Amino acid sequence: MLTIKRLDISDAERLIAGARAKAQEIGVPMCIAVTDESGNLIAFERMDGGKITSIQLAIDKSFTASGIQKGTDALAEVNQPGMPAHGISSALGGKMVAVAGGLPVTSDGAVVGGIGVSSGSPAQDLEVAKAGAAAFENMSK
Amino acid sequence: MLTIKRLDISDAERLIAGARAKAQEIGVPMCIAVTDESGNLIAFERMDGGKITSIQLAIDKSFTASGIQKGTDALAEVNQPGMPAHGISSALGGKMVAVAGGLPVTSDGAVVGGIGVSSGSPAQDLEVAKAGAAAFENMSK
Amino acid sequence: MLTIKRLDISDAERLIAGARAKAQEIGVPMCIAVTDESGNLIAFERMDGGKITSIQLAIDKSFTASGIQKGTDALAEVNQPGMPAHGISSALGGKMVAVAGGLPVTSDGAVVGGIGVSSGSPAQDLEVAKAGAAAFENMSK
Amino acid sequence: MLTIKRLDISDAERLIAGARAKAQEIGVPMCIAVTDESGNLIAFERMDGGKITSIQLAIDKSFTASGIQKGTDALAEVNQPGMPAHGISSALGGKMVAVAGGLPVTSDGAVVGGIGVSSGSPAQDLEVAKAGAAAFENMSK
Protein backbone atom coordinates (compact mmCIF):
# COMPACT_ATOMS: atom_id res chain seq x y z
CA MET A 1 0.00 0.00 0.00
CA LEU A 2 1.15 3.54 -0.73
CA THR A 3 0.66 6.60 1.41
CA ILE A 4 0.51 9.71 -0.73
CA LYS A 5 1.10 13.30 0.31
CA ARG A 6 -1.10 15.69 -1.63
CA LEU A 7 -1.97 19.38 -1.65
CA ASP A 8 -5.33 20.13 -0.05
CA ILE A 9 -7.68 22.93 -1.12
CA SER A 10 -6.22 25.42 1.37
CA ASP A 11 -2.72 24.69 0.05
CA ALA A 12 -4.04 25.26 -3.46
CA GLU A 13 -5.52 28.60 -2.43
CA ARG A 14 -2.17 29.60 -0.94
CA LEU A 15 -0.42 28.72 -4.20
CA ILE A 16 -2.93 30.72 -6.22
CA ALA A 17 -2.69 33.69 -3.85
CA GLY A 18 1.09 33.73 -4.20
CA ALA A 19 0.87 33.59 -7.96
CA ARG A 20 -1.87 36.23 -8.12
CA ALA A 21 0.18 38.66 -6.03
CA LYS A 22 3.12 38.35 -8.42
CA ALA A 23 0.84 38.69 -11.46
CA GLN A 24 -0.58 41.89 -10.02
CA GLU A 25 2.93 43.15 -9.27
CA ILE A 26 4.06 42.68 -12.88
CA GLY A 27 0.70 43.87 -14.23
CA VAL A 28 -0.25 40.76 -16.24
CA PRO A 29 -3.65 39.17 -15.46
CA MET A 30 -3.15 35.42 -15.49
CA CYS A 31 -4.94 32.09 -15.60
CA ILE A 32 -3.65 30.05 -12.65
CA ALA A 33 -4.26 26.34 -12.08
CA VAL A 34 -3.26 23.96 -9.29
CA THR A 35 -3.34 20.20 -9.74
CA ASP A 36 -2.62 17.41 -7.31
CA GLU A 37 0.20 14.88 -7.57
CA SER A 38 -2.07 12.73 -9.78
CA GLY A 39 -2.54 15.57 -12.27
CA ASN A 40 -6.16 16.24 -11.31
CA LEU A 41 -7.32 19.85 -10.96
CA ILE A 42 -7.81 21.18 -7.43
CA ALA A 43 -8.37 24.87 -8.07
CA PHE A 44 -8.35 27.39 -10.90
CA GLU A 45 -8.65 31.14 -11.19
CA ARG A 46 -8.86 33.36 -14.26
CA MET A 47 -7.98 36.86 -13.13
CA ASP A 48 -10.06 39.57 -14.83
CA GLY A 49 -8.35 40.00 -18.19
CA GLY A 50 -6.77 36.52 -18.27
CA LYS A 51 -6.87 35.07 -21.78
CA ILE A 52 -9.51 32.51 -22.74
CA THR A 53 -6.95 30.48 -24.70
CA SER A 54 -4.93 30.26 -21.48
CA ILE A 55 -7.62 28.54 -19.40
CA GLN A 56 -6.88 25.03 -20.64
CA LEU A 57 -3.21 25.88 -21.17
CA ALA A 58 -2.75 26.75 -17.48
CA ILE A 59 -4.55 23.56 -16.45
CA ASP A 60 -2.47 21.50 -18.87
CA LYS A 61 0.81 23.09 -17.76
CA SER A 62 -0.01 22.18 -14.19
CA PHE A 63 -1.04 18.66 -15.22
CA THR A 64 2.21 18.27 -17.16
CA ALA A 65 4.38 19.48 -14.28
CA SER A 66 2.60 17.21 -11.80
CA GLY A 67 3.19 14.33 -14.14
CA ILE A 68 6.75 14.81 -15.31
CA GLN A 69 7.78 16.11 -11.87
CA LYS A 70 9.77 18.88 -13.55
CA GLY A 71 9.00 22.35 -14.80
CA THR A 72 7.46 22.61 -18.26
CA ASP A 73 10.44 24.85 -19.09
CA ALA A 74 12.57 21.71 -18.87
CA LEU A 75 10.24 20.04 -21.33
CA ALA A 76 10.52 23.09 -23.59
CA GLU A 77 14.24 22.41 -23.90
CA VAL A 78 14.00 18.74 -24.81
CA ASN A 79 11.09 19.43 -27.18
CA GLN A 80 13.39 21.45 -29.45
CA PRO A 81 14.53 20.02 -32.81
CA GLY A 82 17.55 17.78 -32.41
CA MET A 83 16.63 16.94 -28.85
CA PRO A 84 15.48 13.47 -27.85
CA ALA A 85 11.91 14.48 -26.96
CA HIS A 86 11.28 16.67 -30.00
CA GLY A 87 7.54 16.57 -30.68
CA ILE A 88 6.55 15.51 -27.16
CA SER A 89 4.36 18.66 -27.09
CA SER A 90 1.74 16.89 -29.19
CA ALA A 91 1.52 13.88 -26.86
CA LEU A 92 -1.65 13.16 -24.89
CA GLY A 93 -3.79 14.99 -27.42
CA GLY A 94 -1.78 18.13 -26.82
CA LYS A 95 -2.21 18.11 -23.02
CA MET A 96 1.58 17.70 -22.64
CA VAL A 97 2.68 21.33 -22.66
CA ALA A 98 6.30 22.11 -23.49
CA VAL A 99 6.22 25.83 -22.72
CA ALA A 100 7.41 27.43 -19.48
CA GLY A 101 4.88 28.24 -16.77
CA GLY A 102 4.19 24.86 -15.17
CA LEU A 103 6.07 23.74 -12.04
CA PRO A 104 5.86 20.79 -9.71
CA VAL A 105 5.16 21.61 -6.07
CA THR A 106 7.18 19.69 -3.52
CA SER A 107 7.09 18.96 0.18
CA ASP A 108 9.94 17.16 1.93
CA GLY A 109 11.37 16.39 -1.49
CA ALA A 110 8.23 14.71 -2.79
CA VAL A 111 6.02 16.08 -5.54
CA VAL A 112 2.64 16.83 -3.94
CA GLY A 113 1.10 18.74 -6.85
CA GLY A 114 1.69 21.27 -9.58
CA ILE A 115 0.97 24.84 -10.59
CA GLY A 116 0.40 26.14 -14.11
CA VAL A 117 0.25 29.75 -15.28
CA SER A 118 -0.63 31.24 -18.65
CA SER A 119 -1.51 34.56 -20.32
CA GLY A 120 1.85 36.31 -20.33
CA SER A 121 5.14 35.49 -22.04
CA PRO A 122 6.65 32.13 -21.11
CA ALA A 123 9.13 33.97 -18.88
CA GLN A 124 6.34 35.89 -17.12
CA ASP A 125 4.28 32.73 -16.71
CA LEU A 126 7.25 30.97 -15.12
CA GLU A 127 7.97 33.90 -12.81
CA VAL A 128 4.38 33.87 -11.57
CA ALA A 129 4.34 30.09 -11.16
CA LYS A 130 7.55 30.31 -9.10
CA ALA A 131 5.96 32.90 -6.83
CA GLY A 132 2.99 30.60 -6.31
CA ALA A 133 5.16 27.60 -5.53
CA ALA A 134 7.34 29.66 -3.19
CA ALA A 135 4.30 30.89 -1.26
CA PHE A 136 3.49 27.28 -0.44
CA GLU A 137 6.95 25.83 -0.05
CA ASN A 138 8.31 28.60 2.18
CA MET A 139 5.31 28.31 4.44
CA SER A 140 5.47 24.53 4.73
CA LYS A 141 9.13 24.53 5.77
CA MET B 1 -21.49 46.15 -31.32
CA LEU B 2 -23.02 44.36 -28.37
CA THR B 3 -22.51 45.30 -24.74
CA ILE B 4 -22.36 42.28 -22.44
CA LYS B 5 -22.44 41.93 -18.66
CA ARG B 6 -20.21 39.21 -17.24
CA LEU B 7 -19.25 37.83 -13.83
CA ASP B 8 -15.84 38.97 -12.62
CA ILE B 9 -13.48 36.91 -10.47
CA SER B 10 -14.81 38.32 -7.19
CA ASP B 11 -18.36 37.41 -8.27
CA ALA B 12 -17.12 33.92 -9.07
CA GLU B 13 -15.52 33.61 -5.63
CA ARG B 14 -18.81 34.66 -4.03
CA LEU B 15 -20.66 31.99 -6.00
CA ILE B 16 -18.16 29.33 -4.97
CA ALA B 17 -18.26 30.42 -1.32
CA GLY B 18 -22.06 30.15 -1.30
CA ALA B 19 -21.93 26.70 -2.84
CA ARG B 20 -19.13 25.53 -0.53
CA ALA B 21 -21.07 26.60 2.57
CA LYS B 22 -24.08 24.54 1.49
CA ALA B 23 -21.88 21.57 0.60
CA GLN B 24 -20.34 21.68 4.07
CA GLU B 25 -23.79 21.96 5.63
CA ILE B 26 -25.03 18.82 3.89
CA GLY B 27 -21.69 17.07 4.37
CA VAL B 28 -20.87 16.35 0.71
CA PRO B 29 -17.52 17.61 -0.59
CA MET B 30 -18.09 18.98 -4.09
CA CYS B 31 -16.39 20.10 -7.27
CA ILE B 32 -17.64 23.62 -8.01
CA ALA B 33 -17.09 25.51 -11.28
CA VAL B 34 -18.09 29.00 -12.40
CA THR B 35 -18.12 29.99 -16.07
CA ASP B 36 -18.82 33.28 -17.76
CA GLU B 37 -21.78 33.98 -20.05
CA SER B 38 -19.74 32.62 -22.98
CA GLY B 39 -19.09 29.31 -21.25
CA ASN B 40 -15.43 29.94 -20.44
CA LEU B 41 -14.16 28.92 -16.98
CA ILE B 42 -13.56 31.69 -14.45
CA ALA B 43 -12.94 29.72 -11.27
CA PHE B 44 -12.97 26.17 -9.99
CA GLU B 45 -12.60 24.48 -6.62
CA ARG B 46 -12.45 20.83 -5.70
CA MET B 47 -13.20 20.56 -2.02
CA ASP B 48 -11.11 17.96 -0.21
CA GLY B 49 -12.91 14.69 -0.98
CA GLY B 50 -14.53 15.95 -4.20
CA LYS B 51 -14.59 13.25 -6.86
CA ILE B 52 -12.04 13.29 -9.65
CA THR B 53 -14.68 12.27 -12.21
CA SER B 54 -16.61 15.34 -11.15
CA ILE B 55 -13.92 17.86 -12.07
CA GLN B 56 -14.78 18.03 -15.76
CA LEU B 57 -18.44 17.30 -15.04
CA ALA B 58 -18.77 20.39 -12.85
CA ILE B 59 -17.01 22.49 -15.49
CA ASP B 60 -19.22 21.07 -18.24
CA LYS B 61 -22.42 21.54 -16.23
CA SER B 62 -21.53 25.18 -15.77
CA PHE B 63 -20.67 25.53 -19.48
CA THR B 64 -23.97 23.91 -20.43
CA ALA B 65 -26.03 26.14 -18.15
CA SER B 66 -24.25 29.27 -19.40
CA GLY B 67 -25.03 28.20 -22.94
CA ILE B 68 -28.60 26.93 -22.77
CA GLN B 69 -29.51 29.66 -20.27
CA LYS B 70 -31.45 27.11 -18.24
CA GLY B 71 -30.60 24.65 -15.50
CA THR B 72 -29.13 21.35 -16.59
CA ASP B 73 -32.05 19.77 -14.70
CA ALA B 74 -34.31 21.13 -17.46
CA LEU B 75 -32.10 19.41 -20.01
CA ALA B 76 -32.27 16.22 -17.95
CA GLU B 77 -36.04 16.16 -18.50
CA VAL B 78 -36.00 16.58 -22.27
CA ASN B 79 -33.12 14.10 -22.55
CA GLN B 80 -35.33 11.30 -21.18
CA PRO B 81 -36.62 8.50 -23.44
CA GLY B 82 -39.63 9.60 -25.43
CA MET B 83 -38.68 13.26 -25.13
CA PRO B 84 -37.69 15.33 -28.17
CA ALA B 85 -34.10 15.94 -27.09
CA HIS B 86 -33.37 12.37 -26.00
CA GLY B 87 -29.68 11.82 -26.65
CA ILE B 88 -28.70 15.50 -26.46
CA SER B 89 -26.38 14.45 -23.60
CA SER B 90 -23.88 13.15 -26.13
CA ALA B 91 -23.73 16.40 -28.12
CA LEU B 92 -20.59 18.55 -28.20
CA GLY B 93 -18.39 15.55 -27.54
CA GLY B 94 -20.30 14.96 -24.31
CA LYS B 95 -19.74 18.47 -22.95
CA MET B 96 -23.52 19.00 -23.02
CA VAL B 97 -24.48 17.68 -19.60
CA ALA B 98 -28.11 16.66 -19.04
CA VAL B 99 -27.88 16.00 -15.31
CA ALA B 100 -28.96 18.41 -12.57
CA GLY B 101 -26.34 20.61 -10.92
CA GLY B 102 -25.72 23.33 -13.49
CA LEU B 103 -27.52 26.66 -13.29
CA PRO B 104 -27.32 29.94 -15.19
CA VAL B 105 -26.50 32.99 -13.10
CA THR B 106 -28.48 36.11 -13.86
CA SER B 107 -28.28 39.81 -13.16
CA ASP B 108 -31.12 42.15 -14.10
CA GLY B 109 -32.66 39.31 -16.09
CA ALA B 110 -29.59 38.66 -18.24
CA VAL B 111 -27.45 35.54 -18.04
CA VAL B 112 -24.01 36.69 -16.85
CA GLY B 113 -22.50 33.25 -16.22
CA GLY B 114 -23.13 29.81 -14.84
CA ILE B 115 -22.33 27.54 -11.92
CA GLY B 116 -21.82 23.79 -12.04
CA VAL B 117 -21.61 21.37 -9.14
CA SER B 118 -20.79 17.67 -9.05
CA SER B 119 -19.86 14.87 -6.62
CA GLY B 120 -23.18 14.25 -4.85
CA SER B 121 -26.53 13.03 -6.13
CA PRO B 122 -28.09 15.17 -8.84
CA ALA B 123 -30.47 16.57 -6.21
CA GLN B 124 -27.58 17.46 -3.90
CA ASP B 125 -25.58 18.97 -6.76
CA LEU B 126 -28.58 21.13 -7.68
CA GLU B 127 -29.15 22.21 -4.08
CA VAL B 128 -25.53 23.31 -3.78
CA ALA B 129 -25.60 25.10 -7.14
CA LYS B 130 -28.74 26.96 -6.05
CA ALA B 131 -27.01 28.08 -2.86
CA GLY B 132 -24.10 29.38 -4.91
CA ALA B 133 -26.33 31.25 -7.34
CA ALA B 134 -28.38 32.69 -4.47
CA ALA B 135 -25.25 33.97 -2.71
CA PHE B 136 -24.50 36.04 -5.81
CA GLU B 137 -27.99 37.03 -6.89
CA ASN B 138 -29.19 38.08 -3.44
CA MET B 139 -26.14 40.24 -2.99
CA SER B 140 -26.40 41.91 -6.37
CA LYS B 141 -30.01 42.98 -5.86
CA MET C 1 -16.49 9.47 -62.60
CA LEU C 2 -19.26 11.18 -60.66
CA THR C 3 -20.76 14.58 -61.29
CA ILE C 4 -22.05 16.09 -58.07
CA LYS C 5 -24.58 18.86 -57.63
CA ARG C 6 -23.77 21.03 -54.64
CA LEU C 7 -25.03 24.22 -53.01
CA ASP C 8 -22.83 27.22 -53.74
CA ILE C 9 -22.23 30.13 -51.35
CA SER C 10 -25.09 32.20 -52.76
CA ASP C 11 -27.45 29.25 -52.29
CA ALA C 12 -26.21 28.96 -48.72
CA GLU C 13 -26.89 32.64 -48.12
CA ARG C 14 -30.41 32.18 -49.48
CA LEU C 15 -30.99 29.28 -47.09
CA ILE C 16 -29.71 31.29 -44.15
CA ALA C 17 -31.80 34.33 -45.12
CA GLY C 18 -34.95 32.18 -45.27
CA ALA C 19 -34.21 30.67 -41.88
CA ARG C 20 -33.32 34.03 -40.34
CA ALA C 21 -36.60 35.57 -41.50
CA LYS C 22 -38.58 32.81 -39.82
CA ALA C 23 -36.47 33.04 -36.65
CA GLN C 24 -37.18 36.76 -36.49
CA GLU C 25 -40.89 36.12 -37.10
CA ILE C 26 -41.11 33.70 -34.15
CA GLY C 27 -38.80 35.83 -32.03
CA VAL C 28 -36.08 33.23 -31.35
CA PRO C 29 -32.50 34.20 -32.28
CA MET C 30 -30.88 31.13 -33.83
CA CYS C 31 -27.60 29.58 -34.86
CA ILE C 32 -27.96 28.58 -38.52
CA ALA C 33 -25.52 26.38 -40.46
CA VAL C 34 -25.44 25.22 -44.07
CA THR C 35 -23.32 22.28 -45.17
CA ASP C 36 -22.71 20.81 -48.60
CA GLU C 37 -23.69 17.31 -49.73
CA SER C 38 -20.36 16.05 -48.31
CA GLY C 39 -21.17 17.40 -44.85
CA ASN C 40 -18.63 20.22 -45.00
CA LEU C 41 -19.63 23.66 -43.72
CA ILE C 42 -20.39 26.34 -46.32
CA ALA C 43 -21.82 29.11 -44.16
CA PHE C 44 -22.83 29.82 -40.60
CA GLU C 45 -24.54 32.65 -38.78
CA ARG C 46 -25.18 33.17 -35.07
CA MET C 47 -27.93 35.75 -34.79
CA ASP C 48 -27.43 38.17 -31.90
CA GLY C 49 -28.69 36.23 -28.88
CA GLY C 50 -28.12 32.77 -30.42
CA LYS C 51 -26.83 30.33 -27.82
CA ILE C 52 -23.14 29.45 -27.66
CA THR C 53 -23.93 25.78 -27.02
CA SER C 54 -25.91 25.85 -30.29
CA ILE C 55 -23.00 26.85 -32.53
CA GLN C 56 -21.58 23.36 -32.90
CA LEU C 57 -25.04 21.80 -32.54
CA ALA C 58 -26.34 23.68 -35.58
CA ILE C 59 -23.26 22.72 -37.59
CA ASP C 60 -23.58 19.09 -36.49
CA LYS C 61 -27.31 18.96 -37.26
CA SER C 62 -26.59 20.17 -40.77
CA PHE C 63 -23.72 17.69 -41.13
CA THR C 64 -25.98 14.87 -39.93
CA ALA C 65 -28.80 15.76 -42.32
CA SER C 66 -26.41 16.06 -45.27
CA GLY C 67 -25.07 12.67 -44.39
CA ILE C 68 -28.16 10.63 -43.57
CA GLN C 69 -30.13 12.44 -46.30
CA LYS C 70 -33.08 12.74 -43.90
CA GLY C 71 -34.13 15.21 -41.27
CA THR C 72 -32.56 14.84 -37.84
CA ASP C 73 -36.14 14.57 -36.55
CA ALA C 74 -36.28 11.18 -38.29
CA LEU C 75 -33.12 10.22 -36.44
CA ALA C 76 -34.71 11.39 -33.20
CA GLU C 77 -37.42 8.77 -33.65
CA VAL C 78 -35.13 5.82 -34.29
CA ASN C 79 -32.79 6.93 -31.50
CA GLN C 80 -35.51 6.28 -28.90
CA PRO C 81 -35.27 3.26 -26.59
CA GLY C 82 -36.65 0.13 -28.23
CA MET C 83 -35.86 1.44 -31.69
CA PRO C 84 -33.16 -0.10 -33.85
CA ALA C 85 -30.83 2.91 -33.80
CA HIS C 86 -31.11 3.64 -30.09
CA GLY C 87 -27.84 5.30 -29.04
CA ILE C 88 -26.87 6.46 -32.53
CA SER C 89 -26.75 9.98 -31.05
CA SER C 90 -23.37 9.25 -29.54
CA ALA C 91 -21.84 8.08 -32.83
CA LEU C 92 -19.04 10.03 -34.50
CA GLY C 93 -17.93 11.50 -31.22
CA GLY C 94 -21.37 13.01 -30.75
CA LYS C 95 -21.49 14.76 -34.13
CA MET C 96 -24.47 12.59 -35.12
CA VAL C 97 -27.33 14.66 -33.77
CA ALA C 98 -30.69 12.97 -33.17
CA VAL C 99 -32.68 16.09 -32.35
CA ALA C 100 -34.96 17.94 -34.77
CA GLY C 101 -33.60 20.98 -36.58
CA GLY C 102 -31.41 19.49 -39.31
CA LEU C 103 -32.76 18.94 -42.83
CA PRO C 104 -31.31 17.80 -46.12
CA VAL C 105 -31.61 20.27 -48.99
CA THR C 106 -32.59 18.79 -52.34
CA SER C 107 -32.58 19.82 -55.97
CA ASP C 108 -34.22 17.65 -58.64
CA GLY C 109 -34.57 14.94 -56.04
CA ALA C 110 -30.89 14.84 -55.15
CA VAL C 111 -29.43 15.93 -51.81
CA VAL C 112 -27.21 18.93 -52.53
CA GLY C 113 -26.59 20.01 -48.94
CA GLY C 114 -28.10 20.45 -45.51
CA ILE C 115 -29.27 23.06 -43.07
CA GLY C 116 -29.05 22.91 -39.28
CA VAL C 117 -30.72 25.20 -36.75
CA SER C 118 -30.36 25.40 -32.97
CA SER C 119 -31.20 27.67 -30.01
CA GLY C 120 -34.97 27.15 -29.71
CA SER C 121 -37.05 24.10 -28.89
CA PRO C 122 -36.61 21.16 -31.29
CA ALA C 123 -39.96 22.12 -32.87
CA GLN C 124 -38.87 25.72 -33.35
CA ASP C 125 -35.50 24.66 -34.73
CA LEU C 126 -37.24 22.42 -37.26
CA GLU C 127 -39.70 25.14 -38.26
CA VAL C 128 -36.85 27.54 -38.94
CA ALA C 129 -34.83 24.92 -40.84
CA LYS C 130 -37.89 24.22 -43.01
CA ALA C 131 -38.24 27.89 -43.82
CA GLY C 132 -34.59 27.99 -44.86
CA ALA C 133 -34.88 24.92 -47.06
CA ALA C 134 -38.10 26.24 -48.61
CA ALA C 135 -36.47 29.56 -49.48
CA PHE C 136 -33.96 27.65 -51.57
CA GLU C 137 -36.10 24.88 -52.97
CA ASN C 138 -39.00 27.12 -54.02
CA MET C 139 -36.62 29.41 -55.82
CA SER C 140 -34.79 26.64 -57.63
CA LYS C 141 -37.98 25.11 -59.01
CA MET D 1 -19.35 42.51 -12.85
CA LEU D 2 -17.51 43.21 -16.06
CA THR D 3 -18.88 45.10 -19.04
CA ILE D 4 -17.67 43.70 -22.36
CA LYS D 5 -17.89 45.03 -25.93
CA ARG D 6 -18.47 42.37 -28.59
CA LEU D 7 -18.95 42.21 -32.34
CA ASP D 8 -22.56 41.72 -33.40
CA ILE D 9 -23.70 39.82 -36.47
CA SER D 10 -23.76 42.90 -38.71
CA ASP D 11 -20.18 43.69 -37.68
CA ALA D 12 -19.24 40.11 -38.52
CA GLU D 13 -20.83 40.42 -41.95
CA ARG D 14 -18.85 43.59 -42.56
CA LEU D 15 -15.63 41.82 -41.64
CA ILE D 16 -16.42 38.93 -43.94
CA ALA D 17 -17.38 41.26 -46.79
CA GLY D 18 -14.08 43.11 -46.47
CA ALA D 19 -12.13 39.86 -46.48
CA ARG D 20 -14.11 38.43 -49.39
CA ALA D 21 -13.47 41.51 -51.53
CA LYS D 22 -9.72 41.15 -51.01
CA ALA D 23 -9.85 37.40 -51.69
CA GLN D 24 -11.64 38.07 -54.96
CA GLU D 25 -9.09 40.76 -55.83
CA ILE D 26 -6.16 38.39 -55.39
CA GLY D 27 -8.08 35.51 -56.94
CA VAL D 28 -7.91 33.05 -54.03
CA PRO D 29 -11.24 31.67 -52.74
CA MET D 30 -11.05 31.58 -48.95
CA CYS D 31 -12.67 30.21 -45.83
CA ILE D 32 -13.41 33.19 -43.57
CA ALA D 33 -14.47 32.98 -39.92
CA VAL D 34 -15.37 35.63 -37.37
CA THR D 35 -15.41 34.90 -33.64
CA ASP D 36 -16.40 37.03 -30.69
CA GLU D 37 -13.99 38.21 -27.97
CA SER D 38 -14.61 34.93 -26.12
CA GLY D 39 -13.59 32.83 -29.10
CA ASN D 40 -17.09 31.66 -30.04
CA LEU D 41 -18.02 31.62 -33.74
CA ILE D 42 -20.34 34.38 -34.98
CA ALA D 43 -20.21 33.87 -38.74
CA PHE D 44 -18.44 31.77 -41.33
CA GLU D 45 -18.26 31.69 -45.11
CA ARG D 46 -16.54 29.27 -47.45
CA MET D 47 -16.24 30.97 -50.81
CA ASP D 48 -16.81 28.65 -53.76
CA GLY D 49 -13.48 26.87 -54.13
CA GLY D 50 -12.37 27.37 -50.53
CA LYS D 51 -10.56 24.32 -49.20
CA ILE D 52 -12.36 21.85 -46.97
CA THR D 53 -9.29 21.48 -44.73
CA SER D 54 -9.45 25.23 -44.22
CA ILE D 55 -12.94 25.28 -42.68
CA GLN D 56 -11.85 24.37 -39.18
CA LEU D 57 -8.48 26.08 -39.68
CA ALA D 58 -10.15 29.43 -40.36
CA ILE D 59 -12.41 28.99 -37.34
CA ASP D 60 -9.46 28.00 -35.14
CA LYS D 61 -7.29 30.88 -36.38
CA SER D 62 -10.04 33.29 -35.43
CA PHE D 63 -10.49 31.58 -32.04
CA THR D 64 -6.73 31.77 -31.43
CA ALA D 65 -6.50 35.45 -32.33
CA SER D 66 -9.51 36.30 -30.14
CA GLY D 67 -7.84 34.49 -27.29
CA ILE D 68 -4.20 35.53 -27.50
CA GLN D 69 -5.21 39.05 -28.56
CA LYS D 70 -2.47 39.03 -31.19
CA GLY D 71 -2.22 37.87 -34.76
CA THR D 72 -1.52 34.18 -35.29
CA ASP D 73 1.52 35.34 -37.28
CA ALA D 74 3.01 36.44 -33.96
CA LEU D 75 2.41 32.95 -32.61
CA ALA D 76 4.00 31.52 -35.76
CA GLU D 77 7.25 33.27 -34.82
CA VAL D 78 7.47 32.04 -31.24
CA ASN D 79 6.43 28.54 -32.33
CA GLN D 80 9.61 28.20 -34.43
CA PRO D 81 12.46 25.91 -33.36
CA GLY D 82 14.63 27.54 -30.73
CA MET D 83 11.85 29.85 -29.65
CA PRO D 84 10.29 29.63 -26.18
CA ALA D 85 6.82 28.59 -27.36
CA HIS D 86 8.00 26.00 -29.87
CA GLY D 87 5.28 23.35 -29.97
CA ILE D 88 2.47 25.64 -28.79
CA SER D 89 0.74 24.76 -32.07
CA SER D 90 -0.33 21.43 -30.63
CA ALA D 91 -1.95 22.96 -27.54
CA LEU D 92 -5.71 22.85 -26.97
CA GLY D 93 -6.02 19.72 -29.06
CA GLY D 94 -4.52 21.60 -31.99
CA LYS D 95 -7.04 24.45 -31.87
CA MET D 96 -4.16 26.83 -31.11
CA VAL D 97 -3.07 27.75 -34.63
CA ALA D 98 0.43 29.16 -35.10
CA VAL D 99 0.12 30.07 -38.79
CA ALA D 100 -0.60 33.55 -40.16
CA GLY D 101 -4.18 34.43 -41.08
CA GLY D 102 -5.84 35.08 -37.73
CA LEU D 103 -6.13 38.60 -36.34
CA PRO D 104 -7.80 40.15 -33.32
CA VAL D 105 -10.40 42.81 -34.08
CA THR D 106 -10.32 45.88 -31.88
CA SER D 107 -12.56 48.79 -31.03
CA ASP D 108 -11.32 51.67 -28.89
CA GLY D 109 -8.26 49.59 -28.04
CA ALA D 110 -10.20 46.59 -26.75
CA VAL D 111 -10.36 43.21 -28.45
CA VAL D 112 -13.98 42.70 -29.49
CA GLY D 113 -13.50 39.61 -31.63
CA GLY D 114 -11.30 37.94 -34.21
CA ILE D 115 -11.11 37.02 -37.87
CA GLY D 116 -9.51 33.91 -39.33
CA VAL D 117 -8.74 33.19 -42.98
CA SER D 118 -7.46 30.04 -44.64
CA SER D 119 -7.04 28.45 -48.09
CA GLY D 120 -4.17 30.48 -49.54
CA SER D 121 -0.56 30.83 -48.47
CA PRO D 122 -0.06 32.17 -44.94
CA ALA D 123 0.85 35.56 -46.47
CA GLN D 124 -2.34 35.59 -48.56
CA ASP D 125 -4.44 34.49 -45.59
CA LEU D 126 -2.99 37.33 -43.52
CA GLU D 127 -3.54 39.89 -46.28
CA VAL D 128 -7.19 38.88 -46.55
CA ALA D 129 -7.68 38.89 -42.77
CA LYS D 130 -6.19 42.39 -42.62
CA ALA D 131 -8.62 43.59 -45.26
CA GLY D 132 -11.50 42.17 -43.24
CA ALA D 133 -10.34 43.76 -40.01
CA ALA D 134 -9.76 47.08 -41.77
CA ALA D 135 -13.28 47.07 -43.22
CA PHE D 136 -14.62 46.96 -39.67
CA GLU D 137 -12.09 49.10 -37.87
CA ASN D 138 -12.09 51.93 -40.41
CA MET D 139 -15.86 52.08 -40.32
CA SER D 140 -16.10 52.07 -36.54
CA LYS D 141 -13.69 54.99 -36.11
Coordinates of N, CA and C in Angstrom, one line a residue, chain B residues 2 38-39 63 67-68 81-88 90-93 96, chain C residues 48 51-53 56-57 76 79-81 86 89-90 93-94 98-100 122:
Chain B
L2 N -22.2 44.7 -29.5 CA -23.0 44.4 -28.4 C -22.3 44.8 -27.1
S38 N -20.2 33.3 -21.7 CA -19.7 32.6 -23.0 C -19.3 31.2 -22.8
G39 N -19.4 30.7 -21.5 CA -19.1 29.3 -21.3 C -17.6 29.1 -20.9
F63 N -20.7 25.2 -18.1 CA -20.7 25.5 -19.5 C -22.0 25.3 -20.1
G67 N -24.7 28.2 -21.5 CA -25.0 28.2 -22.9 C -26.5 28.1 -23.2
I68 N -27.2 27.1 -22.5 CA -28.6 26.9 -22.8 C -29.5 27.9 -22.0
P81 N -36.0 9.3 -22.3 CA -36.6 8.5 -23.4 C -38.0 9.0 -23.7
G82 N -38.3 9.1 -25.0 CA -39.6 9.6 -25.4 C -39.7 11.1 -25.6
M83 N -38.7 11.8 -25.1 CA -38.7 13.3 -25.1 C -37.9 13.7 -26.4
P84 N -38.2 14.9 -26.9 CA -37.7 15.3 -28.2 C -36.2 15.5 -28.2
A85 N -35.6 15.7 -27.1 CA -34.1 15.9 -27.1 C -33.4 14.7 -26.5
H86 N -34.0 13.6 -26.5 CA -33.4 12.4 -26.0 C -32.1 12.1 -26.8
G87 N -31.0 12.0 -26.0 CA -29.7 11.8 -26.7 C -28.9 13.1 -26.8
I88 N -29.4 14.2 -26.4 CA -28.7 15.5 -26.5 C -27.5 15.5 -25.6
S90 N -25.1 13.5 -25.5 CA -23.9 13.1 -26.1 C -23.4 14.2 -27.1
A91 N -24.1 15.3 -27.2 CA -23.7 16.4 -28.1 C -22.5 17.1 -27.6
L92 N -21.8 17.8 -28.5 CA -20.6 18.5 -28.2 C -19.5 17.7 -27.6
G93 N -19.4 16.4 -28.1 CA -18.4 15.5 -27.5 C -18.7 15.1 -26.1
M96 N -22.1 18.6 -23.3 CA -23.5 19.0 -23.0 C -24.0 18.1 -21.9
Chain C
D48 N -27.7 37.6 -33.2 CA -27.4 38.2 -31.9 C -28.4 37.6 -30.9
K51 N -27.5 30.9 -29.0 CA -26.8 30.3 -27.8 C -25.5 29.8 -28.2
I52 N -24.5 29.9 -27.3 CA -23.1 29.5 -27.7 C -23.1 27.9 -27.7
T53 N -23.9 27.3 -26.9 CA -23.9 25.8 -27.0 C -24.6 25.3 -28.3
Q56 N -22.0 24.7 -32.4 CA -21.6 23.4 -32.9 C -22.8 22.5 -33.2
L57 N -23.8 22.6 -32.3 CA -25.0 21.8 -32.5 C -25.7 22.1 -33.9
A76 N -34.2 11.3 -34.6 CA -34.7 11.4 -33.2 C -35.7 10.2 -32.9
N79 N -33.7 6.9 -32.6 CA -32.8 6.9 -31.5 C -33.5 6.6 -30.2
Q80 N -34.8 6.5 -30.2 CA -35.5 6.3 -28.9 C -35.3 4.8 -28.4
P81 N -35.4 4.6 -27.1 CA -35.3 3.3 -26.6 C -36.2 2.3 -27.3
H86 N -31.3 3.0 -31.4 CA -31.1 3.6 -30.1 C -29.6 3.8 -29.7
S89 N -27.1 8.6 -31.3 CA -26.8 10.0 -31.1 C -25.3 10.2 -30.5
S90 N -24.7 9.1 -30.0 CA -23.4 9.2 -29.5 C -22.3 8.8 -30.6
G93 N -18.4 10.6 -32.3 CA -17.9 11.5 -31.2 C -19.0 12.5 -30.8
G94 N -20.3 12.1 -31.1 CA -21.4 13.0 -30.7 C -21.8 13.9 -31.9
A98 N -29.4 13.6 -33.0 CA -30.7 13.0 -33.2 C -31.8 13.8 -32.5
V99 N -31.7 15.1 -32.8 CA -32.7 16.1 -32.3 C -33.1 16.9 -33.5
A100 N -34.4 17.2 -33.6 CA -35.0 17.9 -34.8 C -34.3 19.3 -35.0
P122 N -36.8 22.0 -30.1 CA -36.6 21.2 -31.3 C -37.7 21.5 -32.3

